[in-house]
mmCIF file of C-alpha atoms and ligand atoms in Angstrom:
data_model
loop_
_atom_site.group_PDB
_atom_site.id
_atom_site.type_symbol
_atom_site.label_atom_id
_atom_site.label_comp_id
_atom_site.label_asym_id
_atom_site.label_seq_id
_atom_site.Cartn_x
_atom_site.Cartn_y
_atom_site.Cartn_z
ATOM 1 C CA MET A 17 102.532 65.906 178.089
ATOM 2 C CA ILE A 18 101.710 69.749 178.990
ATOM 3 C CA THR A 19 101.162 72.157 175.556
ATOM 4 C CA HIS A 20 101.088 75.794 175.978
ATOM 5 C CA SER A 21 98.809 76.669 173.177
ATOM 6 C CA GLU A 22 96.572 75.343 170.559
ATOM 7 C CA SER A 23 99.071 74.670 167.847
ATOM 8 C CA GLU A 24 101.369 72.497 170.553
ATOM 9 C CA THR A 25 98.237 70.453 170.933
ATOM 10 C CA VAL A 26 97.680 70.011 167.118
ATOM 11 C CA ALA A 27 101.165 69.078 166.752
ATOM 12 C CA VAL A 28 100.820 66.229 169.634
ATOM 13 C CA GLY A 29 97.610 65.041 167.559
ATOM 14 C CA ARG A 30 99.803 65.434 164.021
ATOM 15 C CA ASP A 31 102.394 63.048 165.833
ATOM 16 C CA LEU A 32 100.041 60.404 167.031
ATOM 17 C CA ALA A 33 98.634 60.536 163.522
ATOM 18 C CA ALA A 34 101.697 58.833 162.030
ATOM 19 C CA ARG A 35 101.150 56.215 164.370
ATOM 20 C CA LEU A 36 97.635 55.550 163.376
ATOM 21 C CA VAL A 37 96.350 52.266 161.088
ATOM 22 C CA ALA A 38 93.145 51.954 159.620
ATOM 23 C CA GLY A 39 90.702 50.879 162.510
ATOM 24 C CA ASP A 40 92.104 52.596 164.776
ATOM 25 C CA VAL A 41 89.848 54.265 167.702
ATOM 26 C CA VAL A 42 90.929 57.549 169.442
ATOM 27 C CA LEU A 43 88.517 58.095 172.128
ATOM 28 C CA LEU A 44 88.834 61.612 173.499
ATOM 29 C CA PHE A 45 88.109 62.617 177.138
ATOM 30 C CA GLY A 46 88.294 66.006 178.503
ATOM 31 C CA ASP A 47 85.842 69.105 179.472
ATOM 32 C CA LEU A 48 84.407 71.860 177.115
ATOM 33 C CA GLY A 49 87.448 73.915 175.814
ATOM 34 C CA ALA A 50 89.858 71.250 177.056
ATOM 35 C CA GLY A 51 91.058 71.005 173.276
ATOM 36 C CA LYS A 52 89.805 67.551 171.726
ATOM 37 C CA THR A 53 88.666 69.401 168.350
ATOM 38 C CA ALA A 54 91.809 70.650 168.377
ATOM 39 C CA PHE A 55 94.153 67.385 168.696
ATOM 40 C CA VAL A 56 91.311 66.188 166.126
ATOM 41 C CA ARG A 57 92.869 68.571 163.647
ATOM 42 C CA GLY A 58 95.914 67.468 164.295
ATOM 43 C CA LEU A 59 94.804 64.095 163.470
ATOM 44 C CA ALA A 60 93.716 65.047 160.338
ATOM 45 C CA GLU A 61 96.741 67.221 159.385
ATOM 46 C CA GLY A 62 98.909 64.239 159.971
ATOM 47 C CA LEU A 63 96.684 61.970 158.034
ATOM 48 C CA GLY A 64 97.309 64.361 155.362
ATOM 49 C CA ILE A 65 93.867 66.076 155.321
ATOM 50 C CA ASP A 66 93.098 69.677 155.111
ATOM 51 C CA PRO A 67 92.903 70.576 159.071
ATOM 52 C CA ASP A 68 90.475 73.747 158.091
ATOM 53 C CA GLU A 69 87.532 70.959 157.273
ATOM 54 C CA VAL A 70 87.718 69.897 160.878
ATOM 55 C CA SER A 71 85.083 71.850 163.117
ATOM 56 C CA SER A 72 82.989 70.682 166.015
ATOM 57 C CA PRO A 73 80.330 68.050 165.107
ATOM 58 C CA THR A 74 78.177 68.744 167.749
ATOM 59 C CA PHE A 75 75.249 69.118 165.130
ATOM 60 C CA THR A 76 76.349 66.595 162.616
ATOM 61 C CA ILE A 77 77.410 63.546 165.135
ATOM 62 C CA ILE A 78 79.692 62.085 162.695
ATOM 63 C CA GLN A 79 82.063 63.873 159.733
ATOM 64 C CA GLU A 80 84.074 62.244 157.483
ATOM 65 C CA TYR A 81 86.875 63.685 156.502
ATOM 66 C CA SER A 82 89.000 62.436 153.078
ATOM 67 C CA GLY A 83 91.677 63.417 150.763
ATOM 68 C CA GLY A 84 94.494 61.984 153.426
ATOM 69 C CA ARG A 85 96.330 58.931 154.021
ATOM 70 C CA LEU A 86 93.340 57.629 155.903
ATOM 71 C CA PRO A 87 89.803 58.626 155.704
ATOM 72 C CA LEU A 88 88.874 60.412 159.268
ATOM 73 C CA LEU A 89 85.721 59.519 160.819
ATOM 74 C CA HIS A 90 84.952 62.337 163.425
ATOM 75 C CA VAL A 91 82.217 61.716 165.851
ATOM 76 C CA ASP A 92 81.269 63.731 168.685
ATOM 77 C CA LEU A 93 79.034 61.871 171.518
ATOM 78 C CA TYR A 94 78.107 65.214 173.255
ATOM 79 C CA ARG A 95 74.381 65.842 173.045
ATOM 80 C CA LEU A 96 73.510 62.009 172.386
ATOM 81 C CA GLU A 97 71.241 60.019 174.724
ATOM 82 C CA PRO A 98 73.109 56.268 175.296
ATOM 83 C CA LYS A 99 70.246 54.986 173.056
ATOM 84 C CA GLU A 100 71.213 57.216 170.174
ATOM 85 C CA VAL A 101 74.947 56.469 171.089
ATOM 86 C CA ASP A 102 74.142 52.696 170.204
ATOM 87 C CA ASP A 103 72.432 53.461 167.340
ATOM 88 C CA LEU A 104 75.561 54.843 165.647
ATOM 89 C CA GLY A 105 76.857 51.426 165.514
ATOM 90 C CA LEU A 106 80.339 52.748 166.211
ATOM 91 C CA ASP A 107 81.749 49.011 166.470
ATOM 92 C CA GLU A 108 81.579 48.680 162.795
ATOM 93 C CA LEU A 109 82.275 52.135 161.573
ATOM 94 C CA GLY A 110 85.830 51.963 160.357
ATOM 95 C CA ASP A 111 88.216 49.138 159.484
ATOM 96 C CA LYS A 112 88.826 51.374 156.744
ATOM 97 C CA ALA A 113 89.617 54.660 158.524
ATOM 98 C CA VAL A 114 90.319 56.299 161.550
ATOM 99 C CA VAL A 115 87.727 56.924 163.952
ATOM 100 C CA ALA A 116 88.118 59.883 166.860
ATOM 101 C CA ILE A 117 85.277 60.317 169.377
ATOM 102 C CA GLU A 118 85.158 62.872 171.451
ATOM 103 C CA TRP A 119 83.306 62.528 174.855
ATOM 104 C CA GLY A 120 84.818 58.964 174.942
ATOM 105 C CA GLU A 121 82.953 58.319 178.599
ATOM 106 C CA ARG A 122 79.611 58.498 176.766
ATOM 107 C CA LEU A 123 80.231 55.232 175.080
ATOM 108 C CA PRO A 124 77.558 53.064 176.537
ATOM 109 C CA ARG A 125 80.092 49.850 176.344
ATOM 110 C CA PRO A 126 83.583 49.353 175.936
ATOM 111 C CA MET A 127 85.361 48.862 172.788
ATOM 112 C CA PRO A 128 88.577 46.705 172.090
ATOM 113 C CA ALA A 129 91.831 48.046 171.214
ATOM 114 C CA VAL A 130 91.009 51.695 171.896
ATOM 115 C CA ILE A 131 93.553 54.875 172.104
ATOM 116 C CA THR A 132 92.574 57.000 174.988
ATOM 117 C CA VAL A 133 93.791 60.653 174.930
ATOM 118 C CA HIS A 134 92.670 62.413 178.310
ATOM 119 C CA LEU A 135 92.994 66.659 177.898
ATOM 120 C CA SER A 136 92.705 68.511 181.035
ATOM 121 C CA HIS A 137 92.657 72.330 181.371
ATOM 122 C CA LEU A 138 95.360 73.548 183.341
ATOM 123 C CA ALA A 139 95.767 77.426 184.303
ATOM 124 C CA GLY A 140 95.788 79.587 181.171
ATOM 125 C CA ASP A 141 96.399 78.052 177.754
ATOM 126 C CA LYS A 142 98.036 75.084 179.752
ATOM 127 C CA ARG A 143 96.656 71.563 178.731
ATOM 128 C CA GLU A 144 97.752 68.252 180.270
ATOM 129 C CA ILE A 145 97.500 65.820 177.438
ATOM 130 C CA ALA A 146 97.717 61.821 178.176
ATOM 131 C CA VAL A 147 97.734 59.171 175.343
ATOM 132 C CA SER A 148 97.637 55.947 176.048
ATOM 133 C CA ALA A 149 98.900 52.633 173.761
ATOM 134 C CA ARG A 150 95.834 50.473 172.112
ATOM 135 C CA HIS A 151 94.191 48.586 174.642
ATOM 136 C CA ASP A 152 91.017 46.679 175.610
ATOM 137 C CA MET A 153 88.743 48.828 177.455
HETATM 138 P P1 LIG B 313 86.894 70.723 173.227
HETATM 139 O O1 LIG B 313 86.802 70.127 171.582
HETATM 140 O O2 LIG B 313 87.437 69.898 174.140
HETATM 141 O O3 LIG B 313 85.743 71.214 173.878
HETATM 142 P P2 LIG B 313 88.149 72.891 171.442
HETATM 143 O O4 LIG B 313 89.580 72.072 170.689
HETATM 144 O O5 LIG B 313 87.347 72.948 170.690
HETATM 145 O O6 LIG B 313 87.801 71.981 172.620
HETATM 146 O O7 LIG B 313 88.552 73.913 172.088
HETATM 147 C C1 LIG B 313 90.155 74.457 172.652
HETATM 148 C C2 LIG B 313 89.772 75.819 172.876
HETATM 149 O O8 LIG B 313 91.077 76.124 174.011
HETATM 150 C C3 LIG B 313 90.646 76.566 172.008
HETATM 151 O O9 LIG B 313 89.562 77.902 171.965
HETATM 152 C C4 LIG B 313 91.679 76.901 172.109
HETATM 153 O O10 LIG B 313 92.182 77.553 171.086
HETATM 154 C C5 LIG B 313 92.055 77.178 173.085
HETATM 155 N N1 LIG B 313 93.056 76.873 173.820
HETATM 156 C C6 LIG B 313 93.856 77.485 174.600
HETATM 157 N N2 LIG B 313 95.085 76.689 174.650
HETATM 158 C C7 LIG B 313 95.245 75.355 174.089
HETATM 159 C C8 LIG B 313 96.002 74.295 174.240
HETATM 160 N N3 LIG B 313 97.286 74.267 175.006
HETATM 161 N N4 LIG B 313 95.677 73.110 173.831
HETATM 162 C C9 LIG B 313 94.181 73.293 173.034
HETATM 163 N N5 LIG B 313 93.471 74.357 172.835
HETATM 164 C C10 LIG B 313 93.661 75.621 173.453
HETATM 165 MG MG1 LIG B 314 85.078 69.537 170.853
#
């Protein structure tokens, strides 16, 4: 789908959140500024978490937000080496939470049953967003 503002992208994330269950992994793809973090803010809001808690976790690597229907783990792989990503143990992270991972292309190995979200920057504030069903990578 196409969004025309940050708040429209947040709304797409919010809609997806309504269909998520514990253990779901959402992998986000897209360049810097594509709207990955905005989308995660929507996931938080849809889970009943205060969306203002969601910031870019570039320096903390994993942030956990609670207070909603399910906890949300927010991971940003942007600055990590493949070895460091390995050490995070993402496979074992969250069977009781939803896990949202920015820069999914930096995963060193595929994960089962993921939902992928591809965001691309069109002109101006326009973004194209493609959300997959759960599938094995
Ligand atoms: P990323 O995490 O992919 O680097 P962010 O979500 O942090 O991206 O930032 C997206 C930036 O683009 C924000 O400054 C936001 O206001 C702006 N923006 C403009 N239009 C949109 C849109 N349609 N969807 C999402 N963000 C948008
Ligand atoms: Mg981001």
